[in-house]
Coordinates of C-alpha atoms and ligand atoms in Angstrom, one line a residue:
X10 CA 23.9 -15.5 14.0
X11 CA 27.4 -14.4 13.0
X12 CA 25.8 -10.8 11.3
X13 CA 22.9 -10.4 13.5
X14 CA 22.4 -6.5 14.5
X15 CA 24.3 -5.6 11.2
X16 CA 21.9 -3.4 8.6
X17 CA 22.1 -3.6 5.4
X18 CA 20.3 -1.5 2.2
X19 CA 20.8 -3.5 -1.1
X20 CA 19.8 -1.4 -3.7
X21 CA 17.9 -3.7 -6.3
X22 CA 19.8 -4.9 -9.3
X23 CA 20.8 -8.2 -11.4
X24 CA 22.2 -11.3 -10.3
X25 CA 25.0 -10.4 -8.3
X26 CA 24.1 -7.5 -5.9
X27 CA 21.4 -9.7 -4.5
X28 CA 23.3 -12.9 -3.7
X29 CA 25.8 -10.5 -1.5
X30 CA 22.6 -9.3 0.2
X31 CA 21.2 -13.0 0.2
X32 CA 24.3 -14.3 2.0
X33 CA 24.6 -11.7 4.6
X34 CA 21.1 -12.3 5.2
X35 CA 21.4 -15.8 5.4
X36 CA 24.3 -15.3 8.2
X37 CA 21.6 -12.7 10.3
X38 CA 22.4 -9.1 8.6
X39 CA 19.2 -7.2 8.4
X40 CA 18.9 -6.8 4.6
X41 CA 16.7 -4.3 3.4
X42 CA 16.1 -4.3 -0.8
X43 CA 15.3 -0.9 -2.0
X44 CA 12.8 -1.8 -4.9
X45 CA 12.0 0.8 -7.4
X46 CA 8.6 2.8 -7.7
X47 CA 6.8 2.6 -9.7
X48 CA 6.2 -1.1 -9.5
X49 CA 6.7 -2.4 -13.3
X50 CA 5.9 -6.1 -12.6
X51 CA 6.6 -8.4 -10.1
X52 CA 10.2 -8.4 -8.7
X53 CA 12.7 -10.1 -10.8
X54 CA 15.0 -10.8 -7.9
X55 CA 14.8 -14.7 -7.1
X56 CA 17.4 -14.3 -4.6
X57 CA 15.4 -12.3 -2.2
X58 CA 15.4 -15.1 1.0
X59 CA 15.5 -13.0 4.3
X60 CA 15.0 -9.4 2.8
X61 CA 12.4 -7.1 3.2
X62 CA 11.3 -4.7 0.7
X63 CA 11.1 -0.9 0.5
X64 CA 9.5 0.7 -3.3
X65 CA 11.4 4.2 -2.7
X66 CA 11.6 5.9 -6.1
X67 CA 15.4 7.7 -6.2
X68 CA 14.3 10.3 -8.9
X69 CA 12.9 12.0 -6.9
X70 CA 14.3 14.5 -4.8
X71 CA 12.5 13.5 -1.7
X72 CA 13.0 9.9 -2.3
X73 CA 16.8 10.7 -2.5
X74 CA 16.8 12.8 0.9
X75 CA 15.0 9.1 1.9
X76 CA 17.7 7.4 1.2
X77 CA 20.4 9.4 2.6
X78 CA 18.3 9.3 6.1
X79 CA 18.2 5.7 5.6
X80 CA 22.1 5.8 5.1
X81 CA 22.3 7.5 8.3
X82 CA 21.0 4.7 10.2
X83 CA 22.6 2.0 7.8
X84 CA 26.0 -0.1 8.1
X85 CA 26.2 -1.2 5.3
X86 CA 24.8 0.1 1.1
X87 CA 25.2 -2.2 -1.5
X88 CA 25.1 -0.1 -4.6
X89 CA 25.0 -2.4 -8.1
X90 CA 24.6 0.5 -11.0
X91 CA 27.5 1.7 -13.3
X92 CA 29.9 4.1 -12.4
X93 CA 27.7 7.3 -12.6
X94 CA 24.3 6.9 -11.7
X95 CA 24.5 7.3 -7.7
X96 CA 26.7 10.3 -8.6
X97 CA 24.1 11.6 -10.5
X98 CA 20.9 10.9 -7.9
X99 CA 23.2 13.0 -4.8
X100 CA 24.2 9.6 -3.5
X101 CA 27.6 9.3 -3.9
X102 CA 30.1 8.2 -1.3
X103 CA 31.5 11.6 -0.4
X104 CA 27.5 12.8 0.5
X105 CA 27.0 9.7 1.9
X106 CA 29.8 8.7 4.0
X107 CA 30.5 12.3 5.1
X108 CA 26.6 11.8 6.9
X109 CA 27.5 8.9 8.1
X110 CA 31.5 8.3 8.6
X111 CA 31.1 4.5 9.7
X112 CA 28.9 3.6 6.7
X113 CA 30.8 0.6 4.2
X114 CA 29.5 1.8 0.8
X115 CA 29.6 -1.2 -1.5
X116 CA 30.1 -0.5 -5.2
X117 CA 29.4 -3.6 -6.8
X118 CA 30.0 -3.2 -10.7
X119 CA 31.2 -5.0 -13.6
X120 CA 34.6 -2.7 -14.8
X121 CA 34.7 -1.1 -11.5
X122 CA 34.6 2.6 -10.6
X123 CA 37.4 3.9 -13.0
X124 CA 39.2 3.0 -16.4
X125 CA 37.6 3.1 -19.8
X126 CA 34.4 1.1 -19.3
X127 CA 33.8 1.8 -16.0
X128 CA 30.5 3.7 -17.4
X129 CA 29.7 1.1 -20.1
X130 CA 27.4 -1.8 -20.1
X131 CA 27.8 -5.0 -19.5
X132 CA 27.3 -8.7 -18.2
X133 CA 29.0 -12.1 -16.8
X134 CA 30.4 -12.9 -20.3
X135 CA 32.2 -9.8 -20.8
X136 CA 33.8 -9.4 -17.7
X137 CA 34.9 -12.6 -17.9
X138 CA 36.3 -12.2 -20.9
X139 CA 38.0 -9.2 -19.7
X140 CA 39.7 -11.0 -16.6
X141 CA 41.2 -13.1 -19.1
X142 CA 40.0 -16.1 -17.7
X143 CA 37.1 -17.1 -20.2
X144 CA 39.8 -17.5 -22.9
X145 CA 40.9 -20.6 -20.8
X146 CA 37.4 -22.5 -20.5
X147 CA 36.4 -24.8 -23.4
X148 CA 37.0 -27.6 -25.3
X149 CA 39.6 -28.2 -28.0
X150 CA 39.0 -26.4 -31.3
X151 CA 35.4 -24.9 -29.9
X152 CA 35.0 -21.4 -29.1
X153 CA 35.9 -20.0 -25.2
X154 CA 32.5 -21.1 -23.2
X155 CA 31.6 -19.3 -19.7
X156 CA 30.0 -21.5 -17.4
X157 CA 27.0 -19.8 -16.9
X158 CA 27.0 -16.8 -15.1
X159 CA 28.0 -18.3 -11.8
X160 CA 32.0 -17.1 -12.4
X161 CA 31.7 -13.3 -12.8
X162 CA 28.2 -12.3 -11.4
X163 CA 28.2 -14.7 -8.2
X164 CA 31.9 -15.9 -8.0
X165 CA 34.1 -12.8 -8.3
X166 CA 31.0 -10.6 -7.8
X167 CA 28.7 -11.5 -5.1
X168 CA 30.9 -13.3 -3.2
X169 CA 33.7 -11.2 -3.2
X170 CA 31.7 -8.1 -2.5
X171 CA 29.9 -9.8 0.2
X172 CA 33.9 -10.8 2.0
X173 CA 34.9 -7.4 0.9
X174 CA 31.6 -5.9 3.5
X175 CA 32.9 -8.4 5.9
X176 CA 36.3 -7.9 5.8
X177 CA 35.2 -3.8 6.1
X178 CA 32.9 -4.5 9.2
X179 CA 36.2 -6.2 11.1
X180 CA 38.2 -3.3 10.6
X181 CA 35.7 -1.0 11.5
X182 CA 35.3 -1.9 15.0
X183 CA 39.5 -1.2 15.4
X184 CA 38.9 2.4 13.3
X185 CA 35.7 3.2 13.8
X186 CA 35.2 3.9 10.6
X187 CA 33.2 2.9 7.3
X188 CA 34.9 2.9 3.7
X189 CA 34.2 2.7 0.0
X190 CA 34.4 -1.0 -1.7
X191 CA 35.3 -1.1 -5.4
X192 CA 34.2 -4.5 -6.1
X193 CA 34.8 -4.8 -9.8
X194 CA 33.6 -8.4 -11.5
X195 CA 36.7 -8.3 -14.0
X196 CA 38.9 -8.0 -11.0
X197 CA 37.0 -10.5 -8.9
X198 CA 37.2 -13.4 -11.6
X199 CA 40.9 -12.2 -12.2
X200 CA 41.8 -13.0 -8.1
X201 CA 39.8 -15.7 -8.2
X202 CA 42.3 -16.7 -11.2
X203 CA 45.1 -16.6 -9.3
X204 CA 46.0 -20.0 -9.3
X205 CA 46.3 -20.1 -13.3
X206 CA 48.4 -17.0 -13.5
X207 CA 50.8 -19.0 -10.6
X208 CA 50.4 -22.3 -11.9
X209 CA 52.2 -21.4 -15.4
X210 CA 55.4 -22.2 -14.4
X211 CA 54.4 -25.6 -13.7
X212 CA 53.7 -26.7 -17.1
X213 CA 49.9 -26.9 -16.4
X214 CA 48.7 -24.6 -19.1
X215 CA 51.5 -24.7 -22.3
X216 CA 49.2 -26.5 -24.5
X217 CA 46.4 -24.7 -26.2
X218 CA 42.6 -24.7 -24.9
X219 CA 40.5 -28.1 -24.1
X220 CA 44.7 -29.9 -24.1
X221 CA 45.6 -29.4 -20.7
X222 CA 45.2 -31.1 -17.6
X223 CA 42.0 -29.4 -16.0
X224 CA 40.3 -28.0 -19.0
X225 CA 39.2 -31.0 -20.5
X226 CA 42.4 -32.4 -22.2
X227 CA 43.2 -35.2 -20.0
X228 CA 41.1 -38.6 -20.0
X229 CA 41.3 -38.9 -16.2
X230 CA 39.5 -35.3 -15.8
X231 CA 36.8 -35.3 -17.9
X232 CA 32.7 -36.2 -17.9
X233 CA 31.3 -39.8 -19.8
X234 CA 28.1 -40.8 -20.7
X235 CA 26.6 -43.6 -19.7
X236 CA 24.2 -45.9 -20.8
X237 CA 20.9 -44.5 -19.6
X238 CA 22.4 -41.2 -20.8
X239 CA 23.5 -39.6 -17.7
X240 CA 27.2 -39.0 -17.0
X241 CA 29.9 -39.3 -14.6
X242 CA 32.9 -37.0 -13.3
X243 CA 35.9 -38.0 -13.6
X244 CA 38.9 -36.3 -11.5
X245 CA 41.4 -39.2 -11.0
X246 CA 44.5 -36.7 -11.0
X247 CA 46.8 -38.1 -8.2
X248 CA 48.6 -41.8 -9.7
X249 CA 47.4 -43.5 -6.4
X250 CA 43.6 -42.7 -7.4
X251 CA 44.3 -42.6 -11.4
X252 CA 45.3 -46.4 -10.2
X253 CA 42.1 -47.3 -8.5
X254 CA 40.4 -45.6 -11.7
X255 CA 41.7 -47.7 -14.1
X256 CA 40.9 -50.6 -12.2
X257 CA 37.2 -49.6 -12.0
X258 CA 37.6 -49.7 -15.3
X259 CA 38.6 -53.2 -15.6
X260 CA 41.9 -51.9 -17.1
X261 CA 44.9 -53.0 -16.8
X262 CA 48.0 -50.3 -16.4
X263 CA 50.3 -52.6 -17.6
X264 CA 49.3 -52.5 -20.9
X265 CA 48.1 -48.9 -20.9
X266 CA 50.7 -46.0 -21.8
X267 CA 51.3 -43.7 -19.1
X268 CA 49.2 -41.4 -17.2
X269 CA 51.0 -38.3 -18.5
X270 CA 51.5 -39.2 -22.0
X271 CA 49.8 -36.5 -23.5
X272 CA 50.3 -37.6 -27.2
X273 CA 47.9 -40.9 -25.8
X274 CA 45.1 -38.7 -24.2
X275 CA 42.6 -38.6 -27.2
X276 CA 42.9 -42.1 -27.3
X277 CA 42.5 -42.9 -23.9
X278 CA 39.5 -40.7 -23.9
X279 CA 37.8 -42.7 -26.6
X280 CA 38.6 -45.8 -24.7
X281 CA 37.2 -44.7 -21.4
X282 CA 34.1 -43.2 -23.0
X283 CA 33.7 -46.7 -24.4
X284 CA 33.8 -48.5 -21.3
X285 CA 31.4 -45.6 -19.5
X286 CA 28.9 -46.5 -22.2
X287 CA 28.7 -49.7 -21.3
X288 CA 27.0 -49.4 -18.0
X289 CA 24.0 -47.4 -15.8
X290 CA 25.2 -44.4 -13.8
X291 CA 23.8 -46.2 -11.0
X292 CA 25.9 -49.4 -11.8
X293 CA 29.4 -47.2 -12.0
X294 CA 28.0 -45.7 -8.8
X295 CA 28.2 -49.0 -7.5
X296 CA 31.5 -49.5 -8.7
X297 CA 33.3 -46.7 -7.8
X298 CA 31.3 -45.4 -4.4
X299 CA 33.8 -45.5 -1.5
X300 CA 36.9 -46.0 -3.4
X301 CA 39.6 -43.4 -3.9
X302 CA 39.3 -43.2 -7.5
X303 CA 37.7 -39.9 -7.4
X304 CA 34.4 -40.7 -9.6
X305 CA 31.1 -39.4 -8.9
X306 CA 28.0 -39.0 -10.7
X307 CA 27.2 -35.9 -12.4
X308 CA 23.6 -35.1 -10.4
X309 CA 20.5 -33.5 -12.2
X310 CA 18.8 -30.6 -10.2
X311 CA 16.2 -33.6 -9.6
X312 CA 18.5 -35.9 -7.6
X313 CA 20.4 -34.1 -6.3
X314 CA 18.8 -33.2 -2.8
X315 CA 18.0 -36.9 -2.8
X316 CA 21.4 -38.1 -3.2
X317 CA 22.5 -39.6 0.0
X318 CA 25.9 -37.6 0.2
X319 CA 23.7 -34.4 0.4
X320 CA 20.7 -36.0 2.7
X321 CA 23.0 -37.1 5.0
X322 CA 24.4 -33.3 5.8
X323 CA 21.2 -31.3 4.7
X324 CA 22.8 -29.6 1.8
X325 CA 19.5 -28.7 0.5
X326 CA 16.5 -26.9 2.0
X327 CA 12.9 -26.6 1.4
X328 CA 11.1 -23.5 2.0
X329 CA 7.4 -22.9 2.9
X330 CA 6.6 -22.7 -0.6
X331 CA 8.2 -26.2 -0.9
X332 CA 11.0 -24.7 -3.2
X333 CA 14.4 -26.3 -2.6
X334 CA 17.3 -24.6 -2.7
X335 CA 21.2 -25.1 -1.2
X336 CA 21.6 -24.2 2.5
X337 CA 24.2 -21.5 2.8
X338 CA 27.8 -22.5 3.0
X339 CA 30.3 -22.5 5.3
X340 CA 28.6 -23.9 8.2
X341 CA 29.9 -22.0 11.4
X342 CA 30.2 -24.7 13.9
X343 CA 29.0 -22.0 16.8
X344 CA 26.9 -19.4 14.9
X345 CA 25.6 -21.0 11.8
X346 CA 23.6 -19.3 9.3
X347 CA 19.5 -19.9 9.8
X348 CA 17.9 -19.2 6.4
X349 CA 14.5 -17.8 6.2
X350 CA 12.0 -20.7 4.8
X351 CA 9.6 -17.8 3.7
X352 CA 9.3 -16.5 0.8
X353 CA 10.7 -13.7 -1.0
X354 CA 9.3 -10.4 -0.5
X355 CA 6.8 -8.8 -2.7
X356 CA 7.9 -4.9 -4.2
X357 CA 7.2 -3.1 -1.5
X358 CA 5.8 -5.2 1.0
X359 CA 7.5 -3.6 4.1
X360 CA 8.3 0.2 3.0
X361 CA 6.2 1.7 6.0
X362 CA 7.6 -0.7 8.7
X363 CA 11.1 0.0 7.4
X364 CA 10.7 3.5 7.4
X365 CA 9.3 3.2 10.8
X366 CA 12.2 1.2 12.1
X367 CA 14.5 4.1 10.4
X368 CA 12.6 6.8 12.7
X369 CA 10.5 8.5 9.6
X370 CA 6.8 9.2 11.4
X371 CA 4.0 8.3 10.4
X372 CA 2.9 11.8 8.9
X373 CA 6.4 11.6 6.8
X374 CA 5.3 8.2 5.6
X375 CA 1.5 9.6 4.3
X376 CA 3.2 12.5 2.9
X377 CA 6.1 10.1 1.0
X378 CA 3.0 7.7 -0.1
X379 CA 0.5 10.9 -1.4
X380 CA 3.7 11.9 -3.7
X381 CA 3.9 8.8 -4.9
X382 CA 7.4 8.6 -4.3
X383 CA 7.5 5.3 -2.3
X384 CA 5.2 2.3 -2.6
X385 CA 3.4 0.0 -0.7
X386 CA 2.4 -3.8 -1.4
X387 CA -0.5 -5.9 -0.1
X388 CA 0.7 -9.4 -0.3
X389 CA -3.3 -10.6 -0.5
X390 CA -3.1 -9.0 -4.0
X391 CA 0.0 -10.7 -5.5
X392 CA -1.2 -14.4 -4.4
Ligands
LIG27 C1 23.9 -12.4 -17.0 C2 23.4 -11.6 -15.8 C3 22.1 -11.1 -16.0 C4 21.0 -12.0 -15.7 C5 19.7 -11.3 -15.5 C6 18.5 -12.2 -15.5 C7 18.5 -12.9 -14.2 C8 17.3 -11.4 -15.7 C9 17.5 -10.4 -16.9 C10 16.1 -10.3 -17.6 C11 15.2 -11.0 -16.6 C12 13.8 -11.4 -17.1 C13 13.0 -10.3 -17.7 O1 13.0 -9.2 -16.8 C14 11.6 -10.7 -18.1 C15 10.9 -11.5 -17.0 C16 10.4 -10.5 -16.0 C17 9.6 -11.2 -14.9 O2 9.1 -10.3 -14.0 C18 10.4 -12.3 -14.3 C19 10.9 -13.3 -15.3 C20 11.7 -12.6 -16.5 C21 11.9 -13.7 -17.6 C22 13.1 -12.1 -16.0 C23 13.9 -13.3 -15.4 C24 15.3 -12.8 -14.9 O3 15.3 -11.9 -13.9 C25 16.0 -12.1 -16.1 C26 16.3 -13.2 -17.1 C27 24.4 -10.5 -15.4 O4 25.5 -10.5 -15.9 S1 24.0 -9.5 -14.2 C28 25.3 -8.4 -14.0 C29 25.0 -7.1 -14.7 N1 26.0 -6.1 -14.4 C30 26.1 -5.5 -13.2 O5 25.3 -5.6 -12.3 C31 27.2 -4.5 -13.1 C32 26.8 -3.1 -12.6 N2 25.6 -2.6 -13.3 C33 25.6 -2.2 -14.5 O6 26.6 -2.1 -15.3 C34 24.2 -1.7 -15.0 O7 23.4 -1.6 -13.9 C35 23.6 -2.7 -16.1 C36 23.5 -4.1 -15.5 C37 24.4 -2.7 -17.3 C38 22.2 -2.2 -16.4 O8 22.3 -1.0 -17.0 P1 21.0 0.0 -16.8 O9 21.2 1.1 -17.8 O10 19.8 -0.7 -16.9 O11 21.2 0.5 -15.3 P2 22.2 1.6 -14.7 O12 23.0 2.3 -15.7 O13 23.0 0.9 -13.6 O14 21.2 2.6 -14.0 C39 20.1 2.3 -13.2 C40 19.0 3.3 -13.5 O15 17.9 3.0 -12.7 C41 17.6 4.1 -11.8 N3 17.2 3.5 -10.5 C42 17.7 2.5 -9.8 N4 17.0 2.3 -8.7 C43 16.0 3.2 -8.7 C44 14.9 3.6 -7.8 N5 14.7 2.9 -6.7 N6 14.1 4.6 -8.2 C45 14.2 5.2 -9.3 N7 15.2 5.0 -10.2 C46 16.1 4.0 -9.9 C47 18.9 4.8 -11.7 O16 18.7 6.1 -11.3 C48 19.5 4.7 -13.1 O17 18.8 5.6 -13.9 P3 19.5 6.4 -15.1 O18 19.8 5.3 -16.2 O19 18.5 7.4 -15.6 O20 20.8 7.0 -14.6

């Protein structure tokens, strides 16, 4: 695999930290999740596919000293605490990367490392709201709406972290050397917005929220019911497909005003919801399958692996614990990435073989455990 050889210590955290480490993993890094000790519950990492676990508590002075070995030995840290907190512990980058000069010490935060919140809390929502981009998303006269948390947290967090580690491993076999990643959500979502802040010029965005062409406003992007109560996606943008749409439709364009006319758009809304009404999703499926007029059902969590789009390229995968989840993306055509189908560690599951691997001996190991500052797991006991 594309990563294999490449080691990686995730410290544990929310959402986003652990889908870098789940994607590096996926594409053959050897991702280690430093869990904390003591264990409160079980972890609440559901992203844990291809990790191992190591419970080292990082309060402790000796645990800290473990960590800093660990560093030693480590390409890459993924660090997901505000601004502060490794400072605090004696793991900051200057300790760390002066040990270890071709370590990538990956900063994954909200505000990022400076600037007035950078020591505040915080989630998705607000650093959406800070890029700027959440006031864009939602529908006319309703409140700004974030999509989830899959913009800031897995968008312009884990994913850009996880290109930022890559990008850092590339250089570092021309330099030789590691360096400091600020990956800061707010900033993330904000690149990822790039094409709004370039696309103004074009008209795209004059009119207020939920009126414009792709957030909501125009009929021929949009969602509609149908009549077992499921919906279909619209995206008809080009006049070549919007054609083949309103012929689906049974429509004729003739006697319709034009595409663009945004004064008609709320009307030609209510007449396409009308139509969509009228029929199954599986009947507009029927309709609209293998024409251009870029309609497709909106898929439930349920059908989704079934669907035969999806079947046909094995979007979806089913673990050993028959839990289906979507294959990681890109596929490399030469060195694809080969997901684990086991499941997620348990806290502590593999702290002595880890510590093993990273040269600590055995005596270090009984004398870690008898301070309780690191943990083991029997997996018999949490089944
Ligand atoms: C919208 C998302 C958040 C979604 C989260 C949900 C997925 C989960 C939230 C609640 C979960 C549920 C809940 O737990 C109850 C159930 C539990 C059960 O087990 C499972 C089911 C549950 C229902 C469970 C289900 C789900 O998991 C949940 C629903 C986001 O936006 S995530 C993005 C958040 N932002 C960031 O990551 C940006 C950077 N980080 C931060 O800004 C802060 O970390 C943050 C997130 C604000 C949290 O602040 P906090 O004060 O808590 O932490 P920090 O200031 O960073 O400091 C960390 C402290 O911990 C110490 N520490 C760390 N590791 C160790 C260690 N190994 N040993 C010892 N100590 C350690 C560290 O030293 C810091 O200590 P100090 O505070 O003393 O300095």
């Amino acid at each position: 695999m594309a990563l294999s050889g490449v080691r990686v210590l995730e410290l544990a955290g929310l959402a986003p930290a652990p889908l870098c480490g789940m994607i590096l993993a996926d594409f053959g890094a050897q991702v280690v999740r430093v869990d904390r000790t003591p264990r409160s519950a079980v972890s609440t990492d559901v992203q844990g596919r291809g990790k191992r676990s190591l419970a080292l508590d990082l309060k402790r002075p000796s645990g800290a000293a473990a960590l800093r070995r660990l560093c030693r030995g480590t390409d890459v840290l993924i660090e997901p605490f505000r601004h502060g907190v490794m400072e605090k512990l004696g793991l900051g980058p200057e300790v760390l990367l002066q040990e270890n000069p071709r370590l990538i010490y990956a900063r994954l935060t909200g505000f990022g490392q400076t600037g007035k919140y950078a020591r505040s809390a915080g989630h998705d929502i607000n650093y959406l709201a800070l890029s700027g981009v959440l006031s864009k998303l939602g529908r006319k006269d309703e409140n700004p709406y974030a999509p989830l948390n899959l913009l800031a947290d897995f968008a312009g967090g884990g994913v850009t972290c996880a290109m930022g580690i890559v990008t850092a491993l590339y250089e570092r076999t021309k330099s030789g050397k590691g360096q400091i990643i600020d990956a800061s959500m707010v900033e993330g979502i904000a690149y990822l917005s790039s094409f709004l802040w370039k696309s103004q010029n074009l008209g795209l965005w004059n009119r207020p929220r939920g009126e414009n062409l792709l957030d909501s406003g125009a009929p021929f992007y949009e969602t509609y019911k149908t009549s077992d109560g499921k919906f279909m996606a619209v995206g008809a943008i080009e006049p070549q497909f919007y054609e083949e749409l309103i012929k689906g439709l049974g429509l004729d364009s003739g006697k319709l005003p034009s595409q663009l006319s945004f004064s008609d758009w709320p009307e030609m809304k209510k007449k396409f919801a009308s139509i969509f009404a009228q029929k199954t999703q599986a009947e507009w499926c029927s309709i609209f399958d293998g024409t251009d007029a870029c309609v497709t059902p909106v898929l439930s969590f349920d059908d989704v692996a079934s669907h035969q789009h999806n079947k046909e390229r094995s979007s979806f995968i089913e673990n050993d614990q028959e839990e289906i989840s979507p294959r990681p993306a890109p596929l490399l055509s030469r060195t694809p990435a080969v997901p684990s189908f086991k499941r997620d560690p348990f806290i502590g599951e593999h702290t002595e073989e880890i510590l093993l691997e990273y040269g600590f001996t055995k005596q270090e190991i009984t004398k870690l455990y008898s301070d309780k500052v690191i943990e083991f797991s029997n997996p018999k006991a949490n089944l």
